Coordinates of C-alpha atoms in Angstrom, one line a residue:
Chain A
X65 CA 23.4 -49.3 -105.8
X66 CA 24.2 -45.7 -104.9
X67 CA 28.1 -45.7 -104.7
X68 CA 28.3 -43.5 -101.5
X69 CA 31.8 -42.0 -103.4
X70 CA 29.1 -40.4 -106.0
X71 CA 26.5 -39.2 -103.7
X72 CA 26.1 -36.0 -101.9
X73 CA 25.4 -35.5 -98.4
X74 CA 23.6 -32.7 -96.3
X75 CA 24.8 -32.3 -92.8
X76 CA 21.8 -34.1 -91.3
X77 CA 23.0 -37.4 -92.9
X78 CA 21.0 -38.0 -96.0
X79 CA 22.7 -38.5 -99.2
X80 CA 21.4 -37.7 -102.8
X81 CA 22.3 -39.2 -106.2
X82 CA 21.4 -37.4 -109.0
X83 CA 20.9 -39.2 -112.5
X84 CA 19.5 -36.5 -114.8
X85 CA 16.6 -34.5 -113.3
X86 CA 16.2 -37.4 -110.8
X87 CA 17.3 -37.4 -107.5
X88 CA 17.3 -40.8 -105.4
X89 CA 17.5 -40.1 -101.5
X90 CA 18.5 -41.8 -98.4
X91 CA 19.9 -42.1 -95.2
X92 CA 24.0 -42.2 -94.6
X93 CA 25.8 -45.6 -93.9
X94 CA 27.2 -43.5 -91.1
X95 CA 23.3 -42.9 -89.8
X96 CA 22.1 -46.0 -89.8
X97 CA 24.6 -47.2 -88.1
X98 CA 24.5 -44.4 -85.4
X99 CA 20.5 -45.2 -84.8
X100 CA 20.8 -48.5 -85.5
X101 CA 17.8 -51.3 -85.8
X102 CA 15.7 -49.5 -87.8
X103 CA 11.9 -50.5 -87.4
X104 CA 9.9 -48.4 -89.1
X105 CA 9.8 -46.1 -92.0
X106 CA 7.2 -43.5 -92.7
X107 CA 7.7 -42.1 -96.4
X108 CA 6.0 -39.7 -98.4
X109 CA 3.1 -39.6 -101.0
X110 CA 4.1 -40.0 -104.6
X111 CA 3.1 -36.7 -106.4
X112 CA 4.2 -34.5 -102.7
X113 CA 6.5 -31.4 -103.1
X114 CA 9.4 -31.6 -100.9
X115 CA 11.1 -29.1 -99.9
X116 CA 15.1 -28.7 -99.1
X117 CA 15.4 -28.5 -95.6
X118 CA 12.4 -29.4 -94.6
X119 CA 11.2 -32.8 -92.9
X120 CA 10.1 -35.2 -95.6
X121 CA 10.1 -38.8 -93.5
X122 CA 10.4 -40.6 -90.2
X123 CA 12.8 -43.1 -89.3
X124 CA 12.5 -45.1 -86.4
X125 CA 15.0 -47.4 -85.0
X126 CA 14.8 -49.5 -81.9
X127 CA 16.1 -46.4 -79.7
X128 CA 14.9 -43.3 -81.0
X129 CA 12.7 -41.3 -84.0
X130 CA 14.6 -38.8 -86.3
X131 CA 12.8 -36.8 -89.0
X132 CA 14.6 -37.2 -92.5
X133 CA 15.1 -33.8 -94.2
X134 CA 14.7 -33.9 -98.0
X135 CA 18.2 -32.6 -99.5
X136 CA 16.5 -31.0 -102.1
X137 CA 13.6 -29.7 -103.7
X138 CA 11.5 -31.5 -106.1
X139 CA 8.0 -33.8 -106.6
X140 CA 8.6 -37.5 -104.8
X141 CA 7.9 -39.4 -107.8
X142 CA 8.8 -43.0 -106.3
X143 CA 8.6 -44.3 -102.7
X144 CA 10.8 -47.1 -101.7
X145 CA 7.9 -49.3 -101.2
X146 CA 10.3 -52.5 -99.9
X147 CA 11.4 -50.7 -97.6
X148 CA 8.4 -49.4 -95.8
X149 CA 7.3 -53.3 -95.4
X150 CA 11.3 -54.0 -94.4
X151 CA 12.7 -51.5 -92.7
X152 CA 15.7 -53.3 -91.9
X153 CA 16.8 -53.0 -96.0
X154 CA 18.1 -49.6 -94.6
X155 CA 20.7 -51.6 -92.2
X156 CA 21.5 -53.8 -94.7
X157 CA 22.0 -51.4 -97.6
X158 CA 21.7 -47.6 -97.0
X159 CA 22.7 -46.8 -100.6
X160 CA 21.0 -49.5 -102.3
X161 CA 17.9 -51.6 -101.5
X162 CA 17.2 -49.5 -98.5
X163 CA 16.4 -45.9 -100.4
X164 CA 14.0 -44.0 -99.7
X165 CA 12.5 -42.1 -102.6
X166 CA 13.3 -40.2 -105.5
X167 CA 12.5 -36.7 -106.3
X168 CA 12.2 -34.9 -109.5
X169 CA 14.3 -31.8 -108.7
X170 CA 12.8 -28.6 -109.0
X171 CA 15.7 -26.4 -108.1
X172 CA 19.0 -28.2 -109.3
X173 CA 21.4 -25.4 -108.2
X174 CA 20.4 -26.8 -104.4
X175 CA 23.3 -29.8 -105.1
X176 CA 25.5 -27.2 -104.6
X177 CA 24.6 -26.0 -101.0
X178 CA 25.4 -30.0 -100.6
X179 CA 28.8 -31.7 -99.3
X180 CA 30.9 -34.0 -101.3
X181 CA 31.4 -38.0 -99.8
X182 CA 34.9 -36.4 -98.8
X183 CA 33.8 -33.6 -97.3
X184 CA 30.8 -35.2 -95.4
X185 CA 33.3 -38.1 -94.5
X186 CA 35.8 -35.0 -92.9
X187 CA 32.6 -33.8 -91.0
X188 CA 32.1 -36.8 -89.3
Chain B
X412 CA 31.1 -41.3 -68.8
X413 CA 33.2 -39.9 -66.6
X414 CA 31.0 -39.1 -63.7
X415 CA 29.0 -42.2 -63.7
X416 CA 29.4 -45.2 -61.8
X417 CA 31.4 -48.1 -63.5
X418 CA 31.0 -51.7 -62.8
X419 CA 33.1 -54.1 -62.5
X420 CA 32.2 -55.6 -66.2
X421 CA 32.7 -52.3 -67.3
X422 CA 36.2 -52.8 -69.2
X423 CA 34.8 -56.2 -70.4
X424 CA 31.7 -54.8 -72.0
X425 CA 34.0 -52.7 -73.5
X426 CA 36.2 -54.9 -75.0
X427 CA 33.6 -56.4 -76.7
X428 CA 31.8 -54.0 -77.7
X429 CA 29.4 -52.6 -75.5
X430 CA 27.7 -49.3 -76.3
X431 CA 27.7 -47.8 -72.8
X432 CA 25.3 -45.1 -71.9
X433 CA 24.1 -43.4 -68.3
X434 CA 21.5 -45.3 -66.9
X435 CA 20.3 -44.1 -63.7
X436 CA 24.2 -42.6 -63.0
X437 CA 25.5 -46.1 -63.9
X438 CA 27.8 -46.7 -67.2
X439 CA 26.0 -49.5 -68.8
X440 CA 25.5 -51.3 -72.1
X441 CA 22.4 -50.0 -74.0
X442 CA 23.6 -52.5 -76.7
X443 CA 26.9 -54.8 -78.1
X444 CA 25.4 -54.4 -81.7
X445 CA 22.2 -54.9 -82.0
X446 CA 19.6 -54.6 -79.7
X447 CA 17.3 -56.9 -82.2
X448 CA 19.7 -59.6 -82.2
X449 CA 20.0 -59.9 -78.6
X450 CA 16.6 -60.0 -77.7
X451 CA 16.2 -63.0 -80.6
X452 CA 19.4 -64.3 -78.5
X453 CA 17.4 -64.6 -75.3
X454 CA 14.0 -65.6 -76.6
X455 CA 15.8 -68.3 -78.5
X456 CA 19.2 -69.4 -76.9
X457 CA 21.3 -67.2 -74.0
X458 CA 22.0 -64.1 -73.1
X459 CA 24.2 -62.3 -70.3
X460 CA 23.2 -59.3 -69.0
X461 CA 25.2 -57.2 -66.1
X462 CA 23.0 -55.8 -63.7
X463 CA 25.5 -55.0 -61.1
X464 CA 23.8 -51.6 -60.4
X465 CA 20.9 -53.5 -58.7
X466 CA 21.4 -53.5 -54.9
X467 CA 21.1 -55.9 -52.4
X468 CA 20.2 -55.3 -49.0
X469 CA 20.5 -58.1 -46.2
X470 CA 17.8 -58.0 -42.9
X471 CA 19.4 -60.6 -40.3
X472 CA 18.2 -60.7 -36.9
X473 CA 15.8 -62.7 -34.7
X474 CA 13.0 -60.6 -35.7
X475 CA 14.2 -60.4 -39.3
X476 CA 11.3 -62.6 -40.5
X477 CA 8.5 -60.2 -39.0
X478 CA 10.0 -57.4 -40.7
X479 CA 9.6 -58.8 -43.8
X480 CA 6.1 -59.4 -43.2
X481 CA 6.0 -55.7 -41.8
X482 CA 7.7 -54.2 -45.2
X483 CA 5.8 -56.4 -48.1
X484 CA 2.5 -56.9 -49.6
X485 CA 3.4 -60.8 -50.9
X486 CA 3.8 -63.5 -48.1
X487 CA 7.2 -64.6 -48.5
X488 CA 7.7 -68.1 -46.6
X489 CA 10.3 -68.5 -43.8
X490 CA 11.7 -71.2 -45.6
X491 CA 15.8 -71.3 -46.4
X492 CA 16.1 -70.9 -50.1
X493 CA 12.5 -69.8 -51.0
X494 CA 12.2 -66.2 -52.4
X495 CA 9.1 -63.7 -53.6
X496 CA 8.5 -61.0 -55.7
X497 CA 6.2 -58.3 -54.2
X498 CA 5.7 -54.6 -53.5
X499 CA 6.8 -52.3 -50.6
X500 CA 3.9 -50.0 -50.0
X501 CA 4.3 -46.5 -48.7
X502 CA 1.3 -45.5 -46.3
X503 CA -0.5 -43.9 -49.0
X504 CA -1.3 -46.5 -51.5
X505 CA 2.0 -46.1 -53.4
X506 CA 5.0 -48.2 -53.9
X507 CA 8.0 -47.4 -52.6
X508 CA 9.9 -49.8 -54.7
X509 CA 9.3 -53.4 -56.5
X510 CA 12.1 -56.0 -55.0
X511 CA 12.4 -59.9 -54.7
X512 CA 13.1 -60.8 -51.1
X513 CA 15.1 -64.1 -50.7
X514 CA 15.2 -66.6 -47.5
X515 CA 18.6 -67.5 -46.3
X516 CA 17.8 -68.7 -43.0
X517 CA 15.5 -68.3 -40.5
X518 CA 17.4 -65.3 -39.2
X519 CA 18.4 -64.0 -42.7
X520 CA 17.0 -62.6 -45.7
X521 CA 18.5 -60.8 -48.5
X522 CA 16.2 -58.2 -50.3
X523 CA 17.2 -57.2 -54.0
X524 CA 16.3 -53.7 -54.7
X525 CA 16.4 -51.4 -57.9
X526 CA 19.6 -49.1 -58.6
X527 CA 17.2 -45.8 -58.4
X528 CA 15.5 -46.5 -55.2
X529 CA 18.1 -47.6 -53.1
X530 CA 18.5 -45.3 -50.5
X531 CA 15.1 -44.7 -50.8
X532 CA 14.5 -48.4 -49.9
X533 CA 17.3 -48.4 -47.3
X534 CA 15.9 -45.3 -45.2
X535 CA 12.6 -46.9 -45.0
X536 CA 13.8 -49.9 -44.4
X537 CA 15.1 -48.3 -41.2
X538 CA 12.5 -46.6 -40.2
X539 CA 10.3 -49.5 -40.0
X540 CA 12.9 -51.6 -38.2
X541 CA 12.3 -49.2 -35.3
X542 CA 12.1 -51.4 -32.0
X543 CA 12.4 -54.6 -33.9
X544 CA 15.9 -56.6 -33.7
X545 CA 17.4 -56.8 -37.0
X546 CA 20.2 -55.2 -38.3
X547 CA 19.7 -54.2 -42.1
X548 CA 22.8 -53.8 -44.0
X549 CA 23.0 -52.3 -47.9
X550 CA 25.8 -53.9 -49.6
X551 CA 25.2 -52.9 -52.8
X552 CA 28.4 -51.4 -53.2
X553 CA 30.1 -55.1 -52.3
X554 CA 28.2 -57.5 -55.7
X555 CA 28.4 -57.4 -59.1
X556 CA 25.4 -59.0 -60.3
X557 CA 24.6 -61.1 -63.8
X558 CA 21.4 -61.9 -65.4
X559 CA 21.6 -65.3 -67.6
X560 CA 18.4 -65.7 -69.3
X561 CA 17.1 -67.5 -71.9
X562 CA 16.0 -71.4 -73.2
X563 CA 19.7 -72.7 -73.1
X564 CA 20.5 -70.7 -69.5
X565 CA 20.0 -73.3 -67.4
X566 CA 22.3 -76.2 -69.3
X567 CA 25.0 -73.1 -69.1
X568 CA 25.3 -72.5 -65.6
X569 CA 24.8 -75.8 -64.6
X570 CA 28.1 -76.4 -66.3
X571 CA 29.1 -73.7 -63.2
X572 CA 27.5 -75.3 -60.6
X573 CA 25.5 -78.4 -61.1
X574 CA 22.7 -78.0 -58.0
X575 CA 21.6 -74.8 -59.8
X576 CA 18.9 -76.9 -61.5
X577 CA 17.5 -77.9 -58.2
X578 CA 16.5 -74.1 -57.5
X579 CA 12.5 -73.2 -57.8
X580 CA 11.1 -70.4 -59.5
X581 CA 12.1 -67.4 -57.7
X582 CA 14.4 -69.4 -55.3
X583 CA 18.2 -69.1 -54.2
X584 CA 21.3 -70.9 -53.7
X585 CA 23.9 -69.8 -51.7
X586 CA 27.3 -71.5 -52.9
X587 CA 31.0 -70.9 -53.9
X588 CA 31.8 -70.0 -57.5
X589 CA 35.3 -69.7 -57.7
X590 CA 36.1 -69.7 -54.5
X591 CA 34.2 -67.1 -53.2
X592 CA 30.7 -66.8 -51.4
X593 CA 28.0 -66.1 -53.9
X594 CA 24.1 -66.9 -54.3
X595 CA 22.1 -68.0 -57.7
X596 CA 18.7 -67.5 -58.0
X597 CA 16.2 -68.2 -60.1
X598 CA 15.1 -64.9 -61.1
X599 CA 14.6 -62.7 -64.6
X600 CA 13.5 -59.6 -65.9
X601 CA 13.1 -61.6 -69.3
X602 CA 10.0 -63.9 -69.4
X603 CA 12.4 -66.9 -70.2
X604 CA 14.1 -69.1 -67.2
X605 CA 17.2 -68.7 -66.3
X606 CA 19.8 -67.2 -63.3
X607 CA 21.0 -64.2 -61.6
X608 CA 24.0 -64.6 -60.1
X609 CA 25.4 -62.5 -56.9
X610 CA 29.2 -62.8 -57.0
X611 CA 31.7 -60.5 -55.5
X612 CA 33.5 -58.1 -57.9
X613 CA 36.5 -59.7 -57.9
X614 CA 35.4 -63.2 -59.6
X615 CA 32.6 -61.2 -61.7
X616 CA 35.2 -61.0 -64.8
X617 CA 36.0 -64.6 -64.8
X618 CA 32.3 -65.5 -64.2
X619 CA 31.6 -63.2 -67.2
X620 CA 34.1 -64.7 -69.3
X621 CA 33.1 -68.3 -68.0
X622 CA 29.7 -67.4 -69.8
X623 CA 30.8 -66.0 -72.9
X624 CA 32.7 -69.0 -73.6
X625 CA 30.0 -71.9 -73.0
X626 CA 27.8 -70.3 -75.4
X627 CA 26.3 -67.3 -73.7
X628 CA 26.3 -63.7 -75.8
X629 CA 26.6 -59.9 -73.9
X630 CA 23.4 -58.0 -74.3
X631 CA 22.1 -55.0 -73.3
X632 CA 19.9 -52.3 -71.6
X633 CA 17.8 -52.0 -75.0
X634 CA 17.0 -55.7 -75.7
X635 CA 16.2 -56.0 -71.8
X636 CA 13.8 -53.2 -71.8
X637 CA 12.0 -54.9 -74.6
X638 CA 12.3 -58.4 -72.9
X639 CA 10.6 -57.3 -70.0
X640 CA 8.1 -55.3 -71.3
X641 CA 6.3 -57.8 -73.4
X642 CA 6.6 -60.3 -70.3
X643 CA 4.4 -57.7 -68.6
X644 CA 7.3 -56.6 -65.8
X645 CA 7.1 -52.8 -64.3
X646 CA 9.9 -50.8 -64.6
X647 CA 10.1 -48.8 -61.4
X648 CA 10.1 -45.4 -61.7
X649 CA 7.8 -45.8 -65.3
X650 CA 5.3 -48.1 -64.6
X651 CA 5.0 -48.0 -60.9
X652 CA 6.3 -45.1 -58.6
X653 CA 5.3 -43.4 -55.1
X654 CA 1.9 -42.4 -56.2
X655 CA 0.2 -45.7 -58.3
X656 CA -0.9 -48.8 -56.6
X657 CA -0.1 -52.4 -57.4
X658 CA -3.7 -52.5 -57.9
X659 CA -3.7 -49.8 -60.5
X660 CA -0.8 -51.6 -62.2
X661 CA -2.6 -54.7 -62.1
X662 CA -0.6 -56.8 -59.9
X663 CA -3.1 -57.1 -57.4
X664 CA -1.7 -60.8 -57.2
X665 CA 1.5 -59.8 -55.1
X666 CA -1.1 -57.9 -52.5
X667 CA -2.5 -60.8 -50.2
X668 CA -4.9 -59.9 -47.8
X669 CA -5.8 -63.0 -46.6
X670 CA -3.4 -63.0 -43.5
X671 CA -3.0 -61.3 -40.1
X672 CA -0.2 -59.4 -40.5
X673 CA 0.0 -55.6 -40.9
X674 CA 1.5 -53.6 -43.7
X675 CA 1.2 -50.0 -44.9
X676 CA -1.8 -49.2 -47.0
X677 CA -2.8 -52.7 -46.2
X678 CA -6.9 -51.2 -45.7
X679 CA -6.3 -48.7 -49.1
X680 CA -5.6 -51.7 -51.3
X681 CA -8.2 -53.8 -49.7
X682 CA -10.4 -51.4 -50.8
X683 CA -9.4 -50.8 -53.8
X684 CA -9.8 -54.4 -54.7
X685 CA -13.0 -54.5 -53.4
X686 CA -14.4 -51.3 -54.9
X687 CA -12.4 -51.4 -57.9
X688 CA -10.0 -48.5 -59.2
X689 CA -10.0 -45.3 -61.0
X690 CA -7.4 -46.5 -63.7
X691 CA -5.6 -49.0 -64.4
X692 CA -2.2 -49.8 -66.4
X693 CA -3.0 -51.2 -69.9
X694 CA -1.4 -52.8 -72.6
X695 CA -1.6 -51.9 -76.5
X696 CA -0.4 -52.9 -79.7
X697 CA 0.2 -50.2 -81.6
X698 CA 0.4 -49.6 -85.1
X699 CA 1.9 -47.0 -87.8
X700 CA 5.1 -46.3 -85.2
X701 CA 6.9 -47.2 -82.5
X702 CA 5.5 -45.9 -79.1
X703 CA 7.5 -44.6 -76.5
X704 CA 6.9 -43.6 -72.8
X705 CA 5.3 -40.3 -73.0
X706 CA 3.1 -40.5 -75.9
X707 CA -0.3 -39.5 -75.1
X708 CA -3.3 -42.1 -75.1
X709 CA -6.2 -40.7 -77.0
X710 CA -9.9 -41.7 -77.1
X711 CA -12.7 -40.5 -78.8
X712 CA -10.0 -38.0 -79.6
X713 CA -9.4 -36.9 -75.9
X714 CA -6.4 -37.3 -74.4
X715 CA -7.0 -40.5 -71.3
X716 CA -3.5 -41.2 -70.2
X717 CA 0.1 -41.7 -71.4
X718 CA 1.9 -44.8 -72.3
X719 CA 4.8 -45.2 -69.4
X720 CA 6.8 -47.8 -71.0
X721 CA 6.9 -48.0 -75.0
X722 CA 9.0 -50.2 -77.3
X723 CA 9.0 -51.7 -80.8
X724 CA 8.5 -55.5 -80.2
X725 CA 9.9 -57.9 -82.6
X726 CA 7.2 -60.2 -81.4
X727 CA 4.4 -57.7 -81.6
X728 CA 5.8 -54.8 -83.3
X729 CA 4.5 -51.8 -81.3
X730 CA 3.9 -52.2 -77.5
X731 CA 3.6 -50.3 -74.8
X732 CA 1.3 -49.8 -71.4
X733 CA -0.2 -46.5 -69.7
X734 CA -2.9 -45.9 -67.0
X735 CA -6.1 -44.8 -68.5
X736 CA -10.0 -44.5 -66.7
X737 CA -11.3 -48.0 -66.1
X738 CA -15.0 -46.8 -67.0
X739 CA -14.1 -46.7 -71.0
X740 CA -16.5 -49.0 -73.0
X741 CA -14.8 -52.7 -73.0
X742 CA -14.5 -52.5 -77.1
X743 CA -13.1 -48.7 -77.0
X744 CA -10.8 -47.6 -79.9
X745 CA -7.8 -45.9 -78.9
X746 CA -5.4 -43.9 -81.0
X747 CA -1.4 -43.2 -80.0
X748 CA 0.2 -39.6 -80.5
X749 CA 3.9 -40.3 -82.0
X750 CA 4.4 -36.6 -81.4
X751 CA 4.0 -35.8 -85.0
X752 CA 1.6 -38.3 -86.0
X753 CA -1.1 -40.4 -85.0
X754 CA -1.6 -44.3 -84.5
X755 CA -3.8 -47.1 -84.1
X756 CA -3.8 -48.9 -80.4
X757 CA -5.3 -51.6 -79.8
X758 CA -5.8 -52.5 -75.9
X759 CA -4.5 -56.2 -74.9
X760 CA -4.0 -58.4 -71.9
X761 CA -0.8 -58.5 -69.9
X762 CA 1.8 -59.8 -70.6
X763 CA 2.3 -59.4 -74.2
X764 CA 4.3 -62.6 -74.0
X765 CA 3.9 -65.4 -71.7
X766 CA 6.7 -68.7 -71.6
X767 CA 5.4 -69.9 -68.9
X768 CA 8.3 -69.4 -66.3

């Protein structure tokens, strides 16, 4: 698990948890609730430069398709495979099972453009 | 929500927990949790759906029964109690709307129309009453309307009213539910069996609640959408509008020409089945994404047409149907465009899903 109290957030609802120069990435509780069934995840290449900001994945729920921004900048160097084949692991456990990837991060000083859980939490 | 149109579930669906959204100016549920859930609900046991916003329009009058002949493409028999699904053609090889007309009497019949087209429907209607004597009322405004649908419908609303189980397929029964003057019918928009009931506003709360508590569960707009769409139904309005045929959209079933009677575009559509058509509405099974109406059709990378109806099927995962050319090569690959990327379709028959009801 991801405790969503240690995470950071960016305003487009993914969070980022940072252990060392790794940086696992997903979508908000808040998010998937707000979109819903989720039924399809597209995910990036391991080895692709991300870059903060900038669309990095698809998430489709029974409703709608929203583009997932990467938080920050780095090289995906694991893809949530589980949850490519079980989208629904998103639903169940935004901060846990149902990441998305992790990113080696290239520009660390980026977590500070980011919100804190109480300060994401106030923006909601 | 303001500005829309409430029905009179609307504090109900509410309460527990309907997510209501504008649908054609109407407030209604797009969900009560999970749109997955329900449609598993109605596939598997029952589900309650309101669909007040549909509108009903009665045609009573000694020549009420060669009007309907006038107005629809399907025979519908003169028979109390009998009912059919068919088109009403414009005079140019469209469709003015899709509707299920129901016998009440010899003198009566009641016509159930879709929310969007009703005025549409009810000016026509008009029009081609000219001379005749019938008097055609809309009392849409006057019924709230519920769909119960699913395997486990039927032992539910016989608990209601027992002779329920006697209706046919796309028959009606006009009875008292608490009290008041109200028809069931044997209709869906599901692919499973089950009821619609027409009920006055003022018993549609307790007729609501009377479902909820023999095992029914609220669902909504979303799980409908997909319901229908993998039993093969058009949506008006997506599927089927003023300008497409019911030949095009392959229900050249509903369009009998074996029969003396005069409709518009009666000679287009006899063509058309004779000569064939231009295009025709398709089903896919897509793969990589889930397509929506819009998305563009591609073949041989060229775009052929756009899918008018697209959901993510938990039966099938992606489906969805769109008009394309009808001179393709039978084994033709197709690919889907999500909008920012690119998936595999695979044409299929219609329905997607078929129970049998």
């Amino acid at each position: 698990m991801y405790k969503a109290e240690e995470c950071k957030y960016a305003k487009s609802h993914e969070w980022v948890h940072v252990d060392g120069d790794i940086a696992t990435v997903g979508i908000s509780d808040h998010a998937q609730k707000e979109i819903s069934d989720i039924v399809f995840v597209e995910l990036p290449e391991i080895g692709k430069q991300v870059e903060a900001g900038k669309q990095a994945a698809v998430v489709e729920s029974v409703k709608s398709a929203s583009d997932f921004y990467a938080p920050v900048s780095g090289e995906v160097v694991e893809v949530n495979e589980a949850v490519k084949s079980e989208p629904s692991l998103t639903n169940q456990e935004a901060h846990g099972k149902g990441f998305f990837f992790k990113i080696k991060l290239s520009k660390p000083e980026e977590l500070d453009n980011l919100l804190s859980f109480d300060d994401y939490k106030a923006s909601l | 929500m303001q500005n829309l149109n409430k029905t009179a579930l609307y504090n109900e669906m509410e309460k527990v927990g309907g997510k209501m959204v504008d649908f054609f100016g109407w407030a209604l549920p797009i969900h009560f949790g999970s749109i997955l859930a329900e449609h598993k609900i109605v596939r598997e046991h029952c589900g309650i759906f309101d669909v007040s916003h549909m509108g009903q329009i009665f045609v009573e009058g000694k020549d009420a029964y060669k009007f309907i002949q006038l107005i629809n493409t399907n025979n519908v028999k003169n028979e109390a109690g009998r009912g059919a699904y068919s088109h009403i053609p414009n005079d140019n090889g469209g469709i003015i709307d899709d509707v299920i007309n129901f016998c009440l009497s010899e003198e009566k019949f009641l016509i159930i129309v879709n929310a969007s087209t009703q005025e549409k429907d009810f000016e026509w209607f008009n029009k081609k009453a000219t001379g005749l004597d019938v008097k055609i009322t809309n009392e849409s405004k006057n019924f709230s309307m519920l769909a119960v649908q699913g395997p486990e419908a039927m032992q539910i609303i016989e608990k209601l009213e027992p002779k329920a189980l006697e209706i046919k397929r796309f028959g009606i029964l006009a009875c008292q539910i608490f009290g008041q003057d109200s028809f069931i019918t044997r209709t869906g928009y599901t692919g499973e069996d089950g009821v619609e009931v027409i009920i006055p506003h003022s018993t549609a709360p307790k007729i609501w609640q009377f479902f909820l508590e023999n095992g029914s569960k609220p669902c909504g707009l979303g799980a409908r959408d997909i319901l229908r769409l993998e039993a093969g139904y058009l949506l008006y309005g997506a599927d089927i509008d003023d300008t497409h045929s019911p030949i095009e959209a392959g229900y050249g079933w509903v369009v009998k020409l074996k029969n003396d009677r005069e409709y518009p575009s009666k000679e287009i559509f006899a063509k058309q089945k004779a000569e064939g058509v231009k295009t025709k509405l398709t089903g896919f099974v897509v793969s990589g994404g889930v397509p929506r109406s819009g998305c563009e059709i591609l073949y041989n990378g060229n775009v052929v047409g756009k899918l008018t109806s697209g959901v993510f099927s938990p039966l099938f995962k992606g489906i969805g149907v769109g008009y394309i050319p009808t001179d393709l090569p039978e084994d033709a690959e197709f690919e889907i465009n999500f909008g920012n990327r690119m998936g595999k379709a695979q044409k299929t028959k219609i329905p997607f899903y078929n129970n049998k009801v």
